[in-house]
Amino acid sequence: MGKVILGNHAVSYGVLVSRVQTIAAYPITPQTLIVERLSEMVADGELDAIFTKVESEHSALASTIGSSSVGARAFTATSSQGLALMHEMIHWTAGARLPIVLANVNRAMAPGWNIWTDQNDSLSCRDTGWMQVYCQNNQEVLDSIIMGYKVSEQVLLPTMVSLDAFVLSHTAENVDIPDVKLVDKYLPPYKPEIKMDIDDPRSFGALSSPDNYMEFRYKMQEAMDKAEDIIIKEGKEFERIFGRKYGMVEEYRTEGAEIILVVSATIASTARASIDSLRAKGIKIGLLRIRVFRPFPVKDIARVLLNKKKAIVIDRNISYGKSGIFFDEIKGAFYNIEGEKPKIFGYIAGLGGRDVTPEAISDMVNDAMRKDKPEKDIIWSGVKL
Amino acid sequence: MIEILIHGRGGQGGVKASLSLASAAAKSGKYVQSFPEFGVERRGAPVKAFNRISDEPIVIRSKIYNPDHVVVLDHTLIQSINITEGLKKGGWIIINTNKKPGDFKEFCKNYKVATINAKEIALRNRLGSRAAPIVNTAILGAVIKVLKVSDKESLAIAIKEFVPVKREENVKAAYEAYDEVIFEGEA
Amino acid sequence: MKHNKKKVEINGASNMPDMPASLGSMASNKTSSWRNLRPEIDESKCIKCFICWKFCPDAAIDFIDENTPPKINYDYCKGCGICAVECPTKCIEMVEE
Ligand code: SF4
Ligand code: SF4
């Protein structure tokens, strides 16, 4: 039944079997265990990589950008405040079209100082050109690292793999660690067409005038469009080799459903229990888990939500002055699409690591069922007034 | 699916016990989760660790509020915290103590009590000192005997995996606890 | 080191690289076109200290050997005058093109 490992160590093993060549990182709770384990793997000779200790997260990603630029498969990990400190380099990574994979342990932003989970850290990187994956269990964490490199190295955009603080990072469960030889079959060595090479000198990230800057941005968007197809294709290929299925989204009991619950990350896992109990009461409800947030799965969302009565979105994040971020994106995705659109309810829940139980999820569903339509864009779940 | 709560004090190895238990259960074919109380742990302060063990993949990822069973690594906790908080009626309370189940009259009405002198077993196997005996591995022998969530062989492999030193002694302690745990009726 | 000197006309996204990187080395970028003052070394006064060589921001001064005064590469010298300022014997003169 696999090995029982923490979500953080699932990241480390994902990096190990992906034969990553460089790791640069700075410790931060609750991420530290990822790179601690990696440093042991490198010290023990288990992983043939260069491990660089740096003085800040900004330097961690800058160093990772450097090694990726010379053609190495490069990795870094961080969380919350650390990701925020990286932000300049986050933009740089995507603009430089480097296929770096970064693991972010989703942790709430301070103040108030908080080490528990929510998604505002990574969602603040929404517009940087990184692909973003939100995981629901430790197996998916490990697999997403491998698939991250496979996809990133084809489309030349970086991938951020997010896992919930503590709920995954410090929770141990059964994980199948794939054999590295099998991973080799799936993930060939990274061979970039253009890299920093003294035998083929070029200048990188140099001045890009109004004459051509826009074209570079056009190409990034083109790559994001392409990424959706490649994520689906590589998900199928992954399933063929490893027997586990991943796509842009995941559906659970959506057949015959009139109401769809839309959730990401670990709340989506817990929500299955709620769906089962609601279904047992005769409520026609199904679950749509958004796995990939960038590129945004507009087609899948339209396919699943069109002609349904209601959609209930639970966000463990908030865009102040607007609404939950997934809610906003889902609503926006529909505007120009033809068809019978559902009433969309947006709940904010679980900020700063507040526990989201199956009962709390059922309460949100019951609340939405009582109402004809949402009165406002934000409905707070469980906030003490 | 069963949910287990382990009560201990910071530094006593409750988290490691939870991990070893999960690993042992996984080795005997179960789906498992093991997690600490999320956040900060202070030496000596009461801490909790949690396990879910199931024949089916586990989807629930919220905390455990109503455990099926509790394990108490340190009997002095009984005075300072309510160890039965949220515990389901009829659940097992497995306590490290030199007393007998019948001595815990306050629990016997709603719950089942099993006792194990894990401290004595630890000292017998030279695990820790009299002031700080290492009881977290020994007690697991009692846990798998009473709760039947794994078997001795799987537990031995799991302990060897998670305990860096005195591996044989730790396994021996767990086996002794398996034989010495006191409880009445069917587990 | 091989220098990819081919000149490439970029006229749109379709023939641009994905990365904002030059298609060839900067060797194809003859920065001399920016120059209006050219540095000239009076070799008779040169003490071969190579301070000019160290300071040139465009590496446009070539080192030959220790006994030969350095040579300015006028394909790339952009005429900034740093070498003339830094030369301890003031044997580099900036003359009008
Ligand atoms: S700095 Fe002046 S003296 Fe020194 S090597 Fe250059 S030209 Fe000659
Ligand atoms: S003028 Fe400037 S660019 Fe030209 S050789 Fe002197 S230092 Fe170099």
XYZ file of C-alpha atoms and ligand atoms in Angstrom:
685
model
C 0.000 0.000 0.000
C 2.815 2.341 -0.873
C 5.001 4.223 1.522
C 3.461 6.403 4.227
C 4.957 9.848 3.674
C 4.200 13.493 4.346
C 3.037 15.751 1.541
C 6.292 17.650 1.862
C 8.287 14.460 1.351
C 6.065 13.558 -1.591
C 7.463 16.719 -3.187
C 11.025 15.636 -2.359
C 10.463 12.198 -3.899
C 8.869 13.781 -6.962
C 12.014 15.843 -7.387
C 14.197 12.777 -6.847
C 12.536 10.632 -9.497
C 12.422 13.573 -11.932
C 16.228 13.621 -11.747
C 16.327 17.308 -10.932
C 19.845 18.702 -11.295
C 19.788 21.837 -9.166
C 17.924 22.881 -6.045
C 18.216 26.283 -4.414
C 16.015 27.092 -1.478
C 15.525 29.018 1.710
C 13.679 27.468 4.655
C 10.195 28.608 5.664
C 7.447 26.918 7.662
C 5.698 24.740 6.523
C 7.890 24.126 3.485
C 11.233 23.422 5.154
C 10.819 19.634 5.282
C 10.790 19.538 1.468
C 14.264 20.929 1.029
C 15.580 19.381 4.245
C 14.834 15.948 2.783
C 16.260 16.995 -0.585
C 19.483 18.172 1.036
C 19.778 14.729 2.669
C 19.162 13.023 -0.664
C 21.907 15.106 -2.264
C 24.306 14.581 0.671
C 23.711 10.823 0.625
C 24.388 10.676 -3.119
C 20.845 9.441 -3.740
C 20.159 12.470 -5.945
C 22.861 13.724 -8.276
C 22.142 17.429 -7.951
C 23.709 20.663 -6.807
C 22.057 21.956 -3.638
C 22.567 25.675 -3.078
C 21.789 27.386 0.204
C 20.875 31.016 -0.315
C 20.142 34.008 1.861
C 16.573 34.702 0.759
C 13.762 33.392 -1.385
C 14.482 36.058 -3.973
C 17.966 34.600 -4.328
C 16.588 31.055 -4.277
C 14.556 31.663 -7.409
C 17.247 33.867 -8.981
C 19.728 31.035 -8.561
C 17.192 28.549 -9.938
C 16.685 30.824 -12.947
C 20.452 30.809 -13.481
C 20.722 27.038 -13.519
C 17.642 26.639 -15.672
C 19.127 29.152 -18.132
C 22.148 26.924 -18.706
C 19.854 23.980 -19.393
C 19.609 22.247 -16.007
C 16.385 20.786 -14.683
C 15.910 23.115 -11.737
C 13.694 23.119 -8.648
C 12.846 25.362 -5.728
C 10.198 25.382 -3.024
C 8.674 28.026 -0.802
C 5.539 29.214 0.935
C 3.557 32.383 1.633
C 5.857 35.279 2.617
C 8.708 33.502 0.832
C 6.741 33.347 -2.399
C 5.902 37.019 -2.007
C 9.583 37.873 -1.651
C 10.252 35.909 -4.849
C 7.660 37.843 -6.761
C 10.021 39.820 -9.003
C 11.775 36.610 -10.007
C 8.419 34.857 -10.440
C 7.678 37.232 -13.313
C 11.220 36.830 -14.615
C 11.011 33.024 -14.730
C 7.945 33.042 -16.934
C 9.148 35.923 -19.122
C 12.453 34.127 -19.646
C 10.410 31.034 -20.582
C 12.211 28.738 -18.153
C 10.612 25.376 -17.324
C 11.231 25.553 -13.578
C 8.980 23.636 -11.218
C 8.305 25.268 -7.860
C 6.456 23.666 -4.973
C 4.474 26.153 -2.950
C 2.983 25.127 0.343
C -0.193 27.202 0.423
C -0.005 29.278 3.600
C -1.909 32.422 4.551
C -0.247 35.809 4.194
C 0.620 37.863 7.285
C -0.333 39.843 9.255
C -1.796 38.394 11.477
C 1.031 35.979 11.446
C -0.328 32.617 10.381
C 1.324 29.396 9.226
C -1.845 27.599 8.196
C -3.341 27.072 4.798
C -5.078 29.327 2.326
C -4.461 30.213 -1.302
C -3.840 33.942 -1.352
C -0.069 33.460 -1.629
C -0.064 31.529 -4.898
C -3.131 33.231 -6.342
C -1.270 36.529 -6.047
C 0.968 35.049 -8.769
C -2.023 34.561 -11.052
C -0.900 37.017 -13.727
C 2.770 36.067 -13.927
C 2.662 33.420 -16.654
C 3.161 30.399 -14.391
C 1.010 27.336 -14.754
C -0.639 26.503 -11.444
C -1.730 23.123 -10.133
C -3.665 22.615 -6.867
C -3.343 19.163 -5.312
C -5.815 17.197 -3.222
C -3.593 14.417 -1.866
C 0.060 13.484 -1.448
C 0.098 11.134 -4.411
C -1.057 13.932 -6.648
C 1.654 16.164 -5.188
C 4.380 13.711 -6.190
C 2.867 13.008 -9.606
C 2.349 16.711 -10.324
C 6.051 17.414 -9.893
C 6.885 14.824 -12.565
C 4.119 15.995 -14.899
C 5.098 19.594 -14.173
C 8.507 19.091 -15.748
C 7.041 17.124 -18.648
C 4.611 19.897 -19.532
C 6.835 22.861 -18.670
C 9.702 21.612 -20.807
C 7.388 21.409 -23.811
C 5.652 24.747 -23.508
C 8.527 26.635 -21.839
C 6.516 28.057 -18.991
C 7.173 27.309 -15.325
C 4.841 25.250 -13.123
C 3.813 26.006 -9.547
C 2.595 22.926 -7.700
C 0.580 23.934 -4.656
C -0.167 21.827 -1.617
C -2.134 22.900 1.440
C -0.123 23.722 4.552
C -0.359 20.954 7.165
C -3.435 19.373 5.582
C -1.023 17.899 3.035
C 2.423 19.188 3.957
C 2.457 17.609 7.426
C 0.013 14.783 6.855
C 1.367 11.335 6.069
C -0.555 8.929 3.886
C -0.049 6.108 1.408
C 1.992 7.218 -1.577
C 3.268 5.094 -4.399
C 6.766 6.299 -5.242
C 7.286 5.391 -8.880
C 10.441 3.649 -9.953
C 12.899 6.143 -11.369
C 13.456 3.941 -14.454
C 9.761 4.130 -15.199
C 9.856 7.894 -14.746
C 12.789 8.009 -17.190
C 10.472 6.517 -19.804
C 7.985 9.301 -19.242
C 10.314 12.205 -18.643
C 13.349 12.387 -20.930
C 16.312 14.630 -20.023
C 15.732 18.345 -20.587
C 17.396 19.540 -23.778
C 16.564 23.174 -24.452
C 16.940 24.581 -27.943
C 18.294 27.843 -26.590
C 20.357 27.981 -23.426
C 23.135 30.023 -21.919
C 26.212 28.463 -23.513
C 29.703 29.942 -23.867
C 30.094 28.071 -27.148
C 26.996 29.711 -28.563
C 26.937 33.135 -26.969
C 23.752 35.164 -26.810
C 22.396 37.838 -24.617
C 19.444 36.945 -22.381
C 16.690 39.128 -21.046
C 18.139 42.144 -22.799
C 16.265 45.276 -23.774
C 12.995 44.536 -25.482
C 11.513 47.668 -26.980
C 7.848 48.548 -27.605
C 8.571 47.138 -31.076
C 8.877 43.553 -29.865
C 7.923 43.302 -26.166
C 4.285 42.732 -27.047
C 5.187 39.853 -29.343
C 6.996 38.099 -26.496
C 3.841 38.457 -24.419
C 1.737 37.189 -27.311
C 3.931 34.122 -27.417
C 3.493 33.513 -23.681
C -0.253 33.481 -24.114
C 0.112 31.178 -27.127
C 2.125 28.834 -24.889
C -0.608 28.903 -22.230
C -3.186 27.980 -24.877
C -0.993 25.118 -26.006
C -0.396 24.083 -22.394
C -4.023 23.082 -21.901
C -3.787 20.456 -24.665
C -0.400 19.275 -23.458
C -1.544 18.914 -19.842
C -4.422 16.732 -21.075
C -2.154 14.739 -23.411
C 0.541 14.225 -20.792
C -2.080 13.326 -18.194
C -3.221 10.493 -20.463
C 0.350 9.382 -21.085
C 0.976 9.434 -17.333
C -2.067 7.254 -16.797
C -0.838 4.798 -19.429
C 2.484 4.371 -17.627
C 1.605 4.849 -13.973
C -2.119 4.047 -13.897
C -3.177 7.308 -12.266
C -5.388 9.784 -14.090
C -5.008 13.563 -14.088
C -6.499 16.310 -16.223
C -7.352 19.988 -16.007
C -10.350 19.221 -13.799
C -11.819 16.208 -12.083
C -15.503 15.340 -11.900
C -17.201 13.343 -9.176
C -20.803 12.154 -9.436
C -21.716 14.889 -11.919
C -23.912 12.595 -13.990
C -27.535 13.638 -13.626
C -26.566 16.445 -11.265
C -28.534 19.679 -11.100
C -26.161 21.363 -8.682
C -22.390 21.385 -9.048
C -20.009 22.128 -6.222
C -16.808 23.702 -7.567
C -13.749 23.452 -5.321
C -9.967 23.152 -5.520
C -7.187 21.596 -3.438
C -7.942 19.546 -0.309
C -11.422 20.960 0.277
C -12.330 19.166 -2.949
C -11.203 15.894 -1.391
C -13.234 16.399 1.769
C -16.176 17.547 -0.382
C -16.546 14.033 -1.784
C -17.752 12.892 1.605
C -20.321 15.719 1.590
C -21.423 14.844 -1.938
C -21.952 11.221 -0.906
C -24.081 12.185 2.076
C -26.082 14.749 0.069
C -26.631 12.234 -2.744
C -27.802 9.716 -0.156
C -30.494 12.249 0.771
C -31.603 12.383 -2.851
C -29.999 15.704 -3.719
C -28.763 15.747 -7.312
C -25.343 17.186 -6.722
C -21.900 16.557 -8.191
C -18.388 17.895 -7.735
C -16.071 19.682 -10.143
C -12.544 19.970 -8.844
C -10.429 22.618 -10.516
C -6.981 21.024 -10.592
C -5.222 23.401 -12.959
C -5.889 27.088 -12.357
C -3.507 28.390 -15.037
C -4.201 27.801 -17.835
C -7.802 28.185 -16.682
C -10.047 25.264 -17.728
C -12.778 27.343 -19.373
C -13.903 24.549 -21.715
C -14.299 22.012 -18.925
C -16.120 24.489 -16.739
C -18.557 25.324 -19.524
C -19.065 21.660 -20.331
C -19.847 20.699 -16.741
C -21.758 23.762 -15.578
C -23.903 24.665 -18.607
C -27.528 23.647 -18.232
C -27.145 23.036 -14.500
C -29.382 24.875 -12.065
C -26.781 26.044 -9.596
C -23.045 26.144 -9.155
C -21.593 26.549 -5.674
C -18.003 27.733 -5.584
C -15.977 27.471 -2.369
C -12.913 29.711 -2.250
C -10.154 29.395 0.339
C -8.945 32.819 -0.796
C -10.300 36.272 -1.397
C -9.680 39.149 -3.752
C -10.493 42.058 -1.460
C -12.973 44.418 -3.035
C -14.265 41.739 -5.391
C -14.927 38.144 -4.319
C -13.440 34.683 -4.122
C -10.947 34.288 -6.945
C -12.124 30.971 -8.396
C -15.700 32.264 -8.163
C -14.771 35.387 -10.088
C -12.909 33.473 -12.760
C -15.695 30.944 -13.180
C -18.317 33.643 -13.492
C -16.167 35.511 -16.002
C -15.559 32.374 -18.038
C -19.265 32.149 -18.837
C -19.995 35.630 -20.028
C -19.470 35.058 -23.749
C -20.555 31.440 -23.806
C -23.948 30.511 -25.264
C -26.226 28.263 -23.268
C -28.260 27.992 -20.091
C -26.071 29.309 -17.316
C -26.361 28.244 -13.694
C -26.843 30.630 -10.798
C -23.399 30.871 -9.278
C -22.960 31.118 -5.493
C -19.584 32.142 -4.085
C -18.592 31.087 -0.562
C -15.443 32.115 1.250
C -14.285 29.472 3.713
C -11.259 28.166 5.533
C -9.039 31.261 5.413
C -5.894 31.069 7.522
C -6.296 27.330 7.969
C -9.753 27.308 9.507
C -10.918 23.737 9.191
C -13.450 22.965 6.453
C -15.386 19.890 7.505
C -17.822 17.805 5.434
C -20.584 19.295 7.600
C -19.468 22.867 6.822
C -19.524 22.024 3.105
C -23.003 20.538 3.401
C -24.115 23.690 5.221
C -22.946 25.837 2.304
C -24.805 23.587 -0.131
C -27.974 23.716 1.958
C -27.697 27.487 2.160
C -27.425 27.794 -1.622
C -30.321 25.391 -2.083
C -32.569 27.567 0.046
C -31.932 30.642 -2.115
C -33.235 31.362 -5.619
C -30.181 33.317 -6.565
C -27.122 34.737 -4.798
C -27.765 38.169 -3.322
C -24.121 39.150 -3.344
C -20.825 37.895 -4.692
C -19.436 36.917 -1.294
C -21.145 34.623 1.159
C -18.977 34.061 4.221
C -18.950 30.593 5.661
C -18.455 30.258 9.383
C -17.214 33.766 10.049
C -17.923 34.875 13.618
C -19.768 38.185 13.617
C -12.870 3.928 8.629
C -11.689 4.357 12.180
C -10.294 7.521 13.691
C -7.747 7.432 16.511
C -6.503 10.261 18.676
C -3.172 9.929 20.483
C -2.739 12.132 23.570
C 0.803 12.803 24.685
C 3.144 15.520 25.836
C 5.494 17.442 23.557
C 8.702 15.453 23.230
C 7.129 12.097 24.090
C 6.960 10.974 20.489
C 3.221 10.985 19.949
C 3.668 12.129 16.350
C 6.183 9.393 15.673
C 3.828 6.852 17.243
C 1.084 8.061 14.924
C 3.373 7.784 11.896
C 4.565 4.309 12.847
C 1.006 3.161 13.449
C -0.048 4.510 10.031
C 2.893 2.827 8.373
C 2.159 -0.493 10.107
C -1.480 -0.324 9.051
C -0.476 0.543 5.470
C 1.827 -2.450 5.390
C -1.092 -4.662 6.316
C -3.086 -3.287 3.388
C -4.912 -0.287 4.818
C -5.361 3.257 3.619
C -4.088 5.638 6.280
C -3.628 9.220 7.341
C -1.388 10.414 10.134
C -1.153 14.037 11.160
C -0.147 16.124 14.136
C -2.105 18.908 15.728
C -1.327 21.548 13.110
C 0.925 24.210 14.442
C 3.412 24.521 17.208
C 4.472 21.887 19.694
C 6.007 22.700 23.071
C 8.004 20.272 25.133
C 5.905 18.949 28.004
C 2.654 20.586 26.918
C -0.265 18.324 25.967
C -0.151 17.479 22.242
C -2.329 15.404 19.996
C -1.663 13.257 16.955
C -4.299 11.701 14.744
C -4.817 8.627 12.603
C -7.408 7.587 10.105
C -7.285 3.942 9.029
C -9.599 2.532 6.399
C -10.149 -0.252 3.878
C -11.157 2.378 1.300
C -9.180 5.407 0.048
C -9.624 8.237 2.563
C -11.059 11.483 1.202
C -11.825 13.435 4.372
C -9.068 15.917 5.180
C -10.566 17.893 8.000
C -9.468 17.366 11.591
C -10.745 14.613 13.852
C -13.299 15.863 16.370
C -15.006 12.612 17.249
C -12.405 9.861 17.432
C -13.455 6.255 17.631
C -10.632 5.512 20.072
C -8.017 7.375 22.093
C -4.520 6.424 23.168
C -2.991 8.107 26.214
C 0.801 8.075 26.287
C 0.996 9.744 29.694
C -1.558 8.933 32.404
C -0.922 12.268 34.165
C -2.776 13.908 31.266
C -6.012 12.462 32.615
C -5.902 14.992 35.440
C -5.122 18.003 33.267
C -7.213 17.540 30.106
C -10.468 15.891 29.158
C -9.146 12.897 27.231
C -12.653 11.700 26.355
C -13.690 14.938 24.682
C -15.549 14.017 21.500
C -14.776 10.318 21.951
C -17.486 8.125 20.475
C -19.466 6.031 22.940
C -18.115 2.519 23.215
C -14.674 3.571 22.008
C -11.446 2.229 23.447
C -9.213 4.242 25.771
C -5.739 2.723 25.789
C -3.695 4.123 28.667
C -0.038 3.816 29.563
C -0.292 3.201 33.309
C 0.562 0.690 36.013
C -3.111 0.527 36.986
C -5.771 -1.901 35.803
C -8.748 -1.027 33.526
C -11.079 -1.434 36.503
C -9.275 1.425 38.258
C -10.682 3.849 35.704
C -14.288 3.686 36.895
C -15.004 7.155 35.510
C -14.438 5.888 31.953
C -15.902 2.414 32.206
C -19.509 3.545 31.913
C -19.342 4.916 28.372
C -16.099 3.507 27.049
C -13.854 0.451 27.078
C -10.524 0.731 28.851
C -7.275 -1.106 28.133
C -4.137 -0.524 30.161
C -0.512 -1.208 29.467
C 2.512 -0.514 31.633
C 4.541 0.824 28.739
C 6.907 2.658 31.062
C 7.930 -0.585 32.752
C 8.363 -2.299 29.383
C 10.449 0.594 28.063
C 12.777 0.513 31.065
C 13.052 -3.269 30.862
C 14.286 -2.803 27.286
C 16.549 0.130 28.203
C 14.527 2.642 26.184
C 14.987 6.055 27.751
C 15.494 6.839 31.426
C 13.296 6.444 34.516
C 12.462 10.152 34.297
C 11.858 10.058 30.545
C 11.062 6.528 29.380
C 10.440 6.119 25.648
C 6.952 4.664 25.541
C 5.747 5.612 22.095
C 6.855 2.406 20.365
C 5.904 0.029 23.167
C 2.348 1.288 23.347
C 1.798 0.528 19.657
C 1.967 -3.179 20.450
C -1.019 -2.670 22.723
C -2.803 -0.526 20.140
C -2.627 -3.100 17.351
C -3.635 -5.884 19.724
C -6.727 -4.050 20.949
C -7.754 -2.188 17.789
C -6.649 -4.867 15.276
C -5.539 -2.239 12.760
C -2.349 -4.059 11.867
C -0.281 -7.111 12.713
C 2.923 -7.633 14.680
C 5.162 -8.209 11.675
C 3.981 -5.033 9.910
C 4.438 -3.089 13.124
C 8.000 -4.369 13.490
C 8.889 -3.167 9.976
C 7.225 0.195 10.604
C 9.053 0.739 13.894
C 12.397 -0.081 12.289
C 11.579 2.448 9.572
C 10.762 5.314 11.924
C 13.053 4.683 14.875
C 16.672 5.568 14.191
C 18.313 3.768 17.148
C 17.775 0.630 19.273
C 15.512 -0.784 16.584
C 15.460 -4.346 17.957
C 14.761 -3.157 21.510
C 11.883 -1.002 20.292
C 10.356 -3.911 18.391
C 10.791 -6.175 21.430
C 9.064 -3.604 23.628
C 6.139 -3.410 21.203
C 5.852 -7.205 21.137
C 5.888 -7.352 24.947
C 3.173 -4.715 25.085
C 1.174 -6.792 22.608
C 1.286 -9.671 25.087
C 0.912 -7.670 28.289
C -1.918 -5.266 27.486
C -4.840 -5.756 29.875
C -8.380 -5.477 28.586
C -11.666 -7.261 28.898
C -13.951 -8.609 26.229
C -13.667 -8.506 22.489
C -11.666 -5.706 20.980
C 34.115 30.154 -29.201
C 31.968 30.235 -32.290
C 30.095 33.393 -33.026
C 26.775 33.101 -34.729
C 27.028 36.186 -36.873
C 24.028 35.665 -39.076
C 21.794 38.698 -39.161
C 18.149 37.902 -38.583
C 15.320 40.240 -39.414
C 12.591 39.993 -36.812
C 9.259 41.060 -38.172
C 6.762 39.328 -35.891
C 6.027 36.689 -33.283
C 6.267 33.878 -35.826
C 10.011 34.229 -36.334
C 10.965 35.349 -32.842
C 12.476 33.041 -30.260
C 10.251 32.196 -27.266
C 12.820 33.533 -24.847
C 13.781 37.159 -25.001
C 17.278 36.094 -26.018
C 19.295 37.291 -28.978
C 19.377 34.891 -31.896
C 23.105 35.128 -32.225
C 25.943 36.448 -30.102
C 26.349 40.155 -29.488
C 29.267 39.953 -31.926
C 26.758 40.763 -34.655
C 25.829 43.949 -32.856
C 28.518 46.371 -34.086
C 28.262 49.017 -31.390
C 30.849 51.154 -33.192
C 28.021 52.843 -35.082
C 27.259 54.795 -31.896
C 30.744 56.368 -31.738
C 31.471 60.026 -32.434
C 34.823 60.237 -30.624
C 37.422 57.547 -31.214
C 40.146 56.599 -28.721
C 43.651 56.431 -30.151
C 46.575 54.997 -28.211
C 49.973 56.656 -28.447
C 51.927 53.416 -28.305
C 55.223 55.205 -27.589
C 53.896 56.413 -24.229
C 51.984 53.217 -23.357
C 53.456 51.431 -20.304
C 51.380 48.254 -20.929
C 49.575 48.389 -17.628
C 46.321 47.200 -19.316
C 44.176 49.336 -17.109
C 42.271 50.451 -20.218
C 41.650 46.820 -21.122
C 40.203 46.157 -17.673
C 37.944 49.192 -17.695
C 36.475 49.063 -21.178
C 32.758 48.331 -20.553
C 32.370 46.692 -23.960
C 35.501 44.528 -23.910
C 36.454 46.398 -27.077
C 40.139 46.523 -26.197
C 42.016 43.390 -27.185
C 44.869 41.979 -25.156
C 47.655 40.722 -27.441
C 50.500 39.811 -25.053
C 52.253 41.381 -22.116
C 54.872 43.126 -24.229
C 52.524 44.649 -26.766
C 50.277 47.652 -26.227
C 46.602 46.659 -26.325
C 44.598 47.150 -29.543
C 41.271 48.856 -29.739
C 38.667 46.963 -31.703
C 36.926 49.728 -33.640
C 34.064 47.400 -34.664
C 32.803 47.486 -31.105
C 34.348 50.536 -29.424
C 31.413 52.873 -28.828
C 33.583 55.834 -27.947
C 32.617 56.275 -24.308
C 36.070 57.559 -23.346
C 36.455 55.587 -20.138
C 39.786 54.169 -21.320
C 41.129 57.667 -21.945
C 40.138 58.810 -18.442
C 41.575 55.753 -16.707
C 44.913 55.563 -18.639
C 47.593 56.523 -16.033
C 49.945 58.004 -18.650
C 47.145 59.796 -20.507
C 48.332 58.253 -23.762
C 44.790 57.632 -25.053
C 43.357 60.591 -26.900
C 39.733 60.924 -27.930
C 39.711 62.286 -31.452
C 36.771 63.327 -33.573
C 35.607 60.721 -36.099
S 45.901 52.238 -19.783
Fe 47.163 53.486 -21.105
S 49.193 52.858 -20.538
Fe 47.863 51.318 -19.707
S 47.838 49.808 -21.315
Fe 46.120 51.155 -21.703
S 46.926 52.619 -23.106
Fe 48.644 51.615 -22.255
S 36.165 54.432 -25.724
Fe 34.984 53.199 -24.312
S 34.293 51.527 -25.611
Fe 35.950 52.490 -26.734
S 37.735 51.336 -26.128
Fe 37.638 53.090 -24.750
S 36.515 52.290 -22.996
Fe 36.194 50.843 -24.651
